[in-house]
XYZ file of C-alpha atoms in Angstrom:
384
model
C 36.531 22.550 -22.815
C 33.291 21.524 -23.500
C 31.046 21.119 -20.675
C 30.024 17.731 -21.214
C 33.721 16.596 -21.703
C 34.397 17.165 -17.940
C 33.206 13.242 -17.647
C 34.651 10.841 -20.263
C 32.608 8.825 -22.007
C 33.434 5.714 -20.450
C 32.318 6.608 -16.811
C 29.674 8.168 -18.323
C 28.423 4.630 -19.387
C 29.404 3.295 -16.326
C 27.019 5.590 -14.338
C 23.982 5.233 -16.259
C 24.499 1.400 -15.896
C 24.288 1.959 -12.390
C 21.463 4.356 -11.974
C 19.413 1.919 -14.366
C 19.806 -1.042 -11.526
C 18.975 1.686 -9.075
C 15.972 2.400 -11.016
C 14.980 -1.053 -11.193
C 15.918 -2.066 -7.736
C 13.607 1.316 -6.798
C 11.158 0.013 -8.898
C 10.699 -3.231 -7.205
C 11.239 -2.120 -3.635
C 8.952 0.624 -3.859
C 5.969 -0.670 -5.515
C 7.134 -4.721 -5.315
C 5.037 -4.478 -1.866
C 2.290 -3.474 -3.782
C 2.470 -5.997 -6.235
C 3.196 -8.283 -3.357
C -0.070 -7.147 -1.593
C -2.041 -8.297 -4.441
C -0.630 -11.073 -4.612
C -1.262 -11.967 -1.038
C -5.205 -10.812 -0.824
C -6.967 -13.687 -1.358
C -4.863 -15.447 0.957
C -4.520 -13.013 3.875
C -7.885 -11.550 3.855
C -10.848 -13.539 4.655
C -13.588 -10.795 5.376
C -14.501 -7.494 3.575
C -13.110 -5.726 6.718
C -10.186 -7.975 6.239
C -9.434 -6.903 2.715
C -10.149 -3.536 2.676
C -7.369 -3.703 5.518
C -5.261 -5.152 2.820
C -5.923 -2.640 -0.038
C -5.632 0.237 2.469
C -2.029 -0.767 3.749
C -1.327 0.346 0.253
C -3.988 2.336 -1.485
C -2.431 6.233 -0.684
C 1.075 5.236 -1.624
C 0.713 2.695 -5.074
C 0.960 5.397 -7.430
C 3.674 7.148 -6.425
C 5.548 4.059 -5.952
C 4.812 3.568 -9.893
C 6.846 6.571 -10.770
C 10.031 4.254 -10.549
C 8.389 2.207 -13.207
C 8.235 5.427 -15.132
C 11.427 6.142 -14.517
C 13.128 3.020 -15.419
C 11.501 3.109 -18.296
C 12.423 6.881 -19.161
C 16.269 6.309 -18.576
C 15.853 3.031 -21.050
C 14.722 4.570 -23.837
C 17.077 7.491 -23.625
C 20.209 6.752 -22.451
C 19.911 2.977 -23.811
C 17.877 3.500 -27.202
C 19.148 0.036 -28.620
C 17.728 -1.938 -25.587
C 14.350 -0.201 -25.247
C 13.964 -0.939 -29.247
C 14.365 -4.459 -28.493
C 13.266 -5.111 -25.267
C 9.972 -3.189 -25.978
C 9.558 -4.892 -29.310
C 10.880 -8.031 -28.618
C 8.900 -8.119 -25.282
C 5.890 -6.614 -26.671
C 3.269 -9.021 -25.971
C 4.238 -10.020 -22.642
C 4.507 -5.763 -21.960
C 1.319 -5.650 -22.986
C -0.051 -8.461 -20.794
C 1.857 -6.214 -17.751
C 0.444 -3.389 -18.702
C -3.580 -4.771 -18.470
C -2.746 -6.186 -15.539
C -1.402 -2.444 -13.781
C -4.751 -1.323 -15.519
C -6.478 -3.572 -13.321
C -4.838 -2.038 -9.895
C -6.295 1.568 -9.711
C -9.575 0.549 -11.504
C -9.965 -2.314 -8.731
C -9.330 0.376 -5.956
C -11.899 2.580 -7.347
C -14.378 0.628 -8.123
C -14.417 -2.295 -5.546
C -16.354 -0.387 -2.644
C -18.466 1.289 -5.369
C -21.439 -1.375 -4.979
C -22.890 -3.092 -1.823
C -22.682 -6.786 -3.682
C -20.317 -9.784 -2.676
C -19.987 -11.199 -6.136
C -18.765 -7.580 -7.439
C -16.440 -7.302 -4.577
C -15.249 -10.829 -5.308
C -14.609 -9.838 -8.565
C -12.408 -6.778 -7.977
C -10.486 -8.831 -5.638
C -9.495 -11.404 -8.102
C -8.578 -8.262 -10.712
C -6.467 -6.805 -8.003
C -4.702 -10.475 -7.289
C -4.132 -10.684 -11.038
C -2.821 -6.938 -11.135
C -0.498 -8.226 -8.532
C 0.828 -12.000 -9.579
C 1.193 -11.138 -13.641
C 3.383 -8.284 -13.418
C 5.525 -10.045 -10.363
C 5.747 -13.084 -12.883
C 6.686 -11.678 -16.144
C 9.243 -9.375 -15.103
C 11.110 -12.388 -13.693
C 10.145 -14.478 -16.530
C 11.423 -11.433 -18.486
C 14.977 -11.599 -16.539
C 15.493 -15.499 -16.673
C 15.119 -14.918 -20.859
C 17.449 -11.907 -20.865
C 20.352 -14.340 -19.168
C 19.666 -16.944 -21.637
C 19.662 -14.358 -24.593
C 16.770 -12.979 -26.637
C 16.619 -13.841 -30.519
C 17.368 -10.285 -31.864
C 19.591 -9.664 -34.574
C 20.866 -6.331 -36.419
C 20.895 -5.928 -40.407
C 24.237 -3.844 -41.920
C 21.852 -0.452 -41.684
C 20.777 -1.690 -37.894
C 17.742 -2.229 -38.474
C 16.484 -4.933 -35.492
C 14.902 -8.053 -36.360
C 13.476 -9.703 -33.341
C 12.655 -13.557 -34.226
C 10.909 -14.788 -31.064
C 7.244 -15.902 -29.956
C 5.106 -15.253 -26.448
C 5.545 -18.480 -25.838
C 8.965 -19.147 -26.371
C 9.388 -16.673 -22.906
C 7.738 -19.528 -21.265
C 10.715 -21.884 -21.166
C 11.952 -23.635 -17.941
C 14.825 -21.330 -16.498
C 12.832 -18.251 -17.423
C 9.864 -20.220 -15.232
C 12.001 -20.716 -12.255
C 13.011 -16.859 -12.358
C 9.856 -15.985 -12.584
C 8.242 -18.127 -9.679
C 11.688 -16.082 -7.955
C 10.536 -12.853 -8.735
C 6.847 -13.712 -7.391
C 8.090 -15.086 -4.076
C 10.550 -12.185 -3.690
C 7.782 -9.622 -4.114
C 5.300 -11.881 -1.521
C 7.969 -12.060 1.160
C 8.314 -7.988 0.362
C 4.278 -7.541 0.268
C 4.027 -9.527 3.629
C 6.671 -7.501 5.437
C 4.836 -4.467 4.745
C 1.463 -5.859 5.525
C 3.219 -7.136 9.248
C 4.088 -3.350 9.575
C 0.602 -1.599 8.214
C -1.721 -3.984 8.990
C -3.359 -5.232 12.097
C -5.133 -8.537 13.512
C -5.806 -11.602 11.231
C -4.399 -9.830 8.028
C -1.197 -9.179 9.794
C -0.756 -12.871 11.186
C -1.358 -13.943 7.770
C 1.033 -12.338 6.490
C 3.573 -13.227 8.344
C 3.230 -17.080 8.109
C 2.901 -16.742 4.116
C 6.108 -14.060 4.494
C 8.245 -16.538 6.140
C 7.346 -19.476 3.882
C 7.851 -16.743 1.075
C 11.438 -16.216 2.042
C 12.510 -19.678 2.671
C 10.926 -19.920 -0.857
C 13.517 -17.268 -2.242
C 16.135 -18.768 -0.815
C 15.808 -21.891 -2.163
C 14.815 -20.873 -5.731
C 17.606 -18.127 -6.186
C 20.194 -21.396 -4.487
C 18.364 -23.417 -7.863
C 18.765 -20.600 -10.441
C 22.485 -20.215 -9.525
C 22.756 -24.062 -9.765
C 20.548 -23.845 -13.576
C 22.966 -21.095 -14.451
C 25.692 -23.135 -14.109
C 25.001 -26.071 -15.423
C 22.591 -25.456 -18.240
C 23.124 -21.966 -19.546
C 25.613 -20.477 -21.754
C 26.929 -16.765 -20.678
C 28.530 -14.497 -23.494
C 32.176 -13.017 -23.441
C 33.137 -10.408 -25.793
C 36.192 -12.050 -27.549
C 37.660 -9.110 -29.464
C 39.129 -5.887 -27.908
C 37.085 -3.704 -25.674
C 36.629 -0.388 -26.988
C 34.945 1.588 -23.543
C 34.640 4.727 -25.553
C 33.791 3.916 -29.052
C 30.483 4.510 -30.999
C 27.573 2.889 -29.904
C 27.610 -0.309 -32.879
C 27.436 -3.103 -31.313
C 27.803 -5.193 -34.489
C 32.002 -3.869 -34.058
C 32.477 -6.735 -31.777
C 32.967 -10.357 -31.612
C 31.096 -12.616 -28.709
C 31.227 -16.302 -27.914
C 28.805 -17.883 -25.994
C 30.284 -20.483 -23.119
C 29.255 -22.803 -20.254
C 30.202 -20.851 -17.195
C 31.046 -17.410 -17.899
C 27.878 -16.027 -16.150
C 30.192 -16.644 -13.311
C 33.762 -15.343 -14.175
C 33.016 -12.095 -12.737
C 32.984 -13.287 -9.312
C 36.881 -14.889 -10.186
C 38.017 -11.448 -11.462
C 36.335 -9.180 -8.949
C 35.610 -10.908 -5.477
C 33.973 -8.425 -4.079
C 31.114 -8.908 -6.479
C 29.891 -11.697 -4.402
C 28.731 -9.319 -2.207
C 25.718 -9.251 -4.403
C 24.363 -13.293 -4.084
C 25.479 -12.923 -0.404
C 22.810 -9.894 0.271
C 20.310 -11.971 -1.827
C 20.668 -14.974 0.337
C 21.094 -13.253 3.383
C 18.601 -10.817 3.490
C 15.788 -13.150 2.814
C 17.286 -15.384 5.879
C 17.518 -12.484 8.257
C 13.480 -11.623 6.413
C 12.229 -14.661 7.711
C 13.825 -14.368 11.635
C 12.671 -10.753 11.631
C 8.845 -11.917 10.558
C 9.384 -14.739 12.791
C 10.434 -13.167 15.297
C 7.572 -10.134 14.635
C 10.185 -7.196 14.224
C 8.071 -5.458 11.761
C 10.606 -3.026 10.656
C 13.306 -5.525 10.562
C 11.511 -7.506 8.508
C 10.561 -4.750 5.743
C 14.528 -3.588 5.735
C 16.071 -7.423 5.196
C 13.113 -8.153 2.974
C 14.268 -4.846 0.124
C 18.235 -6.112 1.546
C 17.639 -9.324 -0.347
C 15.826 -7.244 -3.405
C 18.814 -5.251 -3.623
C 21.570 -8.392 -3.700
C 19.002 -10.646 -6.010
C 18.729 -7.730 -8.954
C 22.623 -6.895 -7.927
C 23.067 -10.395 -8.907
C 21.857 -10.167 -12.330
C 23.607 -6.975 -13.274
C 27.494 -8.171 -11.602
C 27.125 -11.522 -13.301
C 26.390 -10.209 -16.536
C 28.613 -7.405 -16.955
C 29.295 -5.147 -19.535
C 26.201 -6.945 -21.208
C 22.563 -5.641 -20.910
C 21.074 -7.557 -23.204
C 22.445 -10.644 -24.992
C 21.542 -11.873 -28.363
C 20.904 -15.497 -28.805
C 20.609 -15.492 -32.521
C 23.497 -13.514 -33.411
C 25.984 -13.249 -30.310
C 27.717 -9.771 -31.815
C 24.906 -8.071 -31.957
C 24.562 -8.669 -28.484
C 24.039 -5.123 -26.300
C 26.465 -4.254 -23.946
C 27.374 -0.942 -21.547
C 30.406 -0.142 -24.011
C 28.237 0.054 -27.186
C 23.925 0.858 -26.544
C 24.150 4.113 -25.280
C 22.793 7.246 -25.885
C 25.969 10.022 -27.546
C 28.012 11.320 -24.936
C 26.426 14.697 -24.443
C 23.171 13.242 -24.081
C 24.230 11.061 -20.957
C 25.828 14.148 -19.527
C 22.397 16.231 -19.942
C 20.270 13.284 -18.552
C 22.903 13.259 -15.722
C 22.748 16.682 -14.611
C 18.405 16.123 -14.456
C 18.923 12.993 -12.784
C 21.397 14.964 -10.314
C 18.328 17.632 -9.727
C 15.520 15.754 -9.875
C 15.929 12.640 -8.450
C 16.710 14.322 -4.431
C 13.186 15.946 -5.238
C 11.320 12.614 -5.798
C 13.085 10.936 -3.155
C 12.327 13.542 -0.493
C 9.180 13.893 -1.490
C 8.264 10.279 -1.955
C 10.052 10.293 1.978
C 7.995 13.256 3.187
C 4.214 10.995 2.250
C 5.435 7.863 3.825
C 6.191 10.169 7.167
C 2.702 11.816 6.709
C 1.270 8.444 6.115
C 2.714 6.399 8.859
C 0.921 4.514 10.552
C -1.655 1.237 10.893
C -4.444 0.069 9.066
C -7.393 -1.073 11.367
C -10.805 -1.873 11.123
C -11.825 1.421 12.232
C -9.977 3.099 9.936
C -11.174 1.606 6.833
C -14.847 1.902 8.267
C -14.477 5.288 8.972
C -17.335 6.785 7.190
C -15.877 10.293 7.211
C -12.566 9.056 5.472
C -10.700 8.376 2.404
C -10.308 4.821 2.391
C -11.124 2.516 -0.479
């Protein structure tokens, strides 16, 4: 036997869909606080002191939370080639909009302190805001678009033709998920500023973290409701090959009012995921309320977890729908990589993947801790 025969094909596709929402649920637990942060500065720092207390909370850990970003992005372009040719194409302006606005984040922490001036300082803060908000906003904008369907379609050679604009992202569902996405990744940013800061920055934060998560609540209740009642899901109307090649232009898709949905009628269980969602940012806002720090940091990534959950369950086996030409629509069964190559990425993931984790655990341990005023003012130290 082969070695990479020992897992079929099918489960094979089944696992790398499930590692890619781990990756992106890792992604935006692990540096959605960071984005949240930024987000939250000018609002929860009033002072220099104040927001160097901010930037601090975060400043040792930001880029290693960014490897999940790296990550996600590695397992999309090689165990999904099809949906990192068009999401990266298709999405290319609003990646690159992302991208300037991560560029923003480590130059802001460097070179914020680097002059004794209130207007420069000013000015960092407002490029670390922006290096916070953008990002949190397109990815959800990017999300509410992929559950309507992106205008892609495949020639006979499969070549892609993506027939979209910028602007066209900017349409009123993709809106509401994106105003989701940024106050999902405040209420996340305030429960970790509750647990690293101190004083005034921490008080902040957890009045705008409990208005954050009644926010989430209500706008993931009004996406459902959107989803519903204005947006047509896809169903693959032809038979299901789980192990075929990867063609997606072998199948035929309908699109229909509703079937977003008919997951949760075939598989119960899968309403697990909205219940977390909803849940979560409930028991977030008692546990800030109620100033259980760590509480309110676990329900806070608890809600993460069931709102991306969401999206993957409801849409399953697509990945990425086509609204121009439903057939050429991506789904788990056809847009991956061959079989051997999911096995090989498998057995790295298997090996490397403990390493990052107990690593990335190991720096939180050595880093645990508060935030003060002293701390930051220490002359002696590292802080930004």
């Amino acid at each position: 036997m082969i070695l990479h025969e020992l897992i079929d094909y099918e489960t094979l596709r089944i696992i790398w869909w499930l590692l890619l929402g781990v990756l992106l649920i890792g992604f935006a637990v692990m540096d959605g606080f960071d984005l949240g942060v930024g987000t939250l500065l000018p609002f929860v720092a009033k002072t220099d002191t104040e927001r160097r207390i901010a930037i601090n909370t975060i400043g040792p850990v930001w880029e290693g939370n960014q490897v999940w970003l790296i990550l996600g992005g590695g397992a999309i372009f090689a165990a999904w080639p099809p949906l990192y040719a068009v999401s990266f194409s298709g999405f290319y302006l609003a990646m690159f909009a992302i991208l300037c606005a991560l560029i923003l984040r480590p130059v802001g922490f460097k070179y914020r302190s680097k002059r004794d001036s209130a207007r420069w300082k000013a000015g960092w803060d407002w490029a670390l805001f922006i290096g916070g908000f953008v990002p949190s906003l397109i990815f959800g904008v990017a999300v509410g678009n992929v559950l309507q369907g992106v205008p892609f379609r495949f020639s006979d050679d499969m070549h892609i033709f993506y027939e979209g604009s910028f602007f066209g992202l900017l349409n009123p569902y993709a809106l509401l998920c994106g105003l989701l996405s940024v106050a999902m990744l405040v209420m996340h940013g305030a429960a970790w500023l509750q647990l690293k800061a101190t004083g005034p920055v921490a008080d902040r934060a957890r009045s705008y973290g409990s208005r954050a998560a009644l926010a989430v609540i209500v706008l993931f209740a009004l996406g459902g409701l959107f989803l519903w009642a204005a947006v047509e899901g896809y169903r693959i109307t032809s038979e299901i090959i789980t192990m075929g090649p990867s063609n997606p232009l072998l199948k035929t898709v309908e699109r229909q009012a509703g079937v977003w949905f008919a997951n949760y009628a075939a598989h119960p269980w899968m309403l697990l995921a909205p219940i977390l969602g909803f849940a979560g940012a409930l028991a977030a806002w008692g546990a800030m309320r109620a100033r259980r720090e760590i509480a309110g940091l676990l329900f806070s990534k608890l809600s993460i977890f069931g709102i991306i959950s969401t999206v993957g369950v409801s849409m399953f086996p697509f990945i990425l729908p086509s609204s121009l030409d439903p057939r050429a629509s991506l789904t788990v069964w056809d847009a991956s990589s061959s079989h051997m190559t999911l096995f090989i990425m498998l057995v790295a993931t298997v090996i490397f993947l403990p390493i990052i984790l107990a690593y990335t655990s190991w720096v939180y341990y050595v880093l645990w801790g508060k935030v003060d005023a002293a701390s930051v003012d220490d002359k002696g130290g590292h802080a930004y």
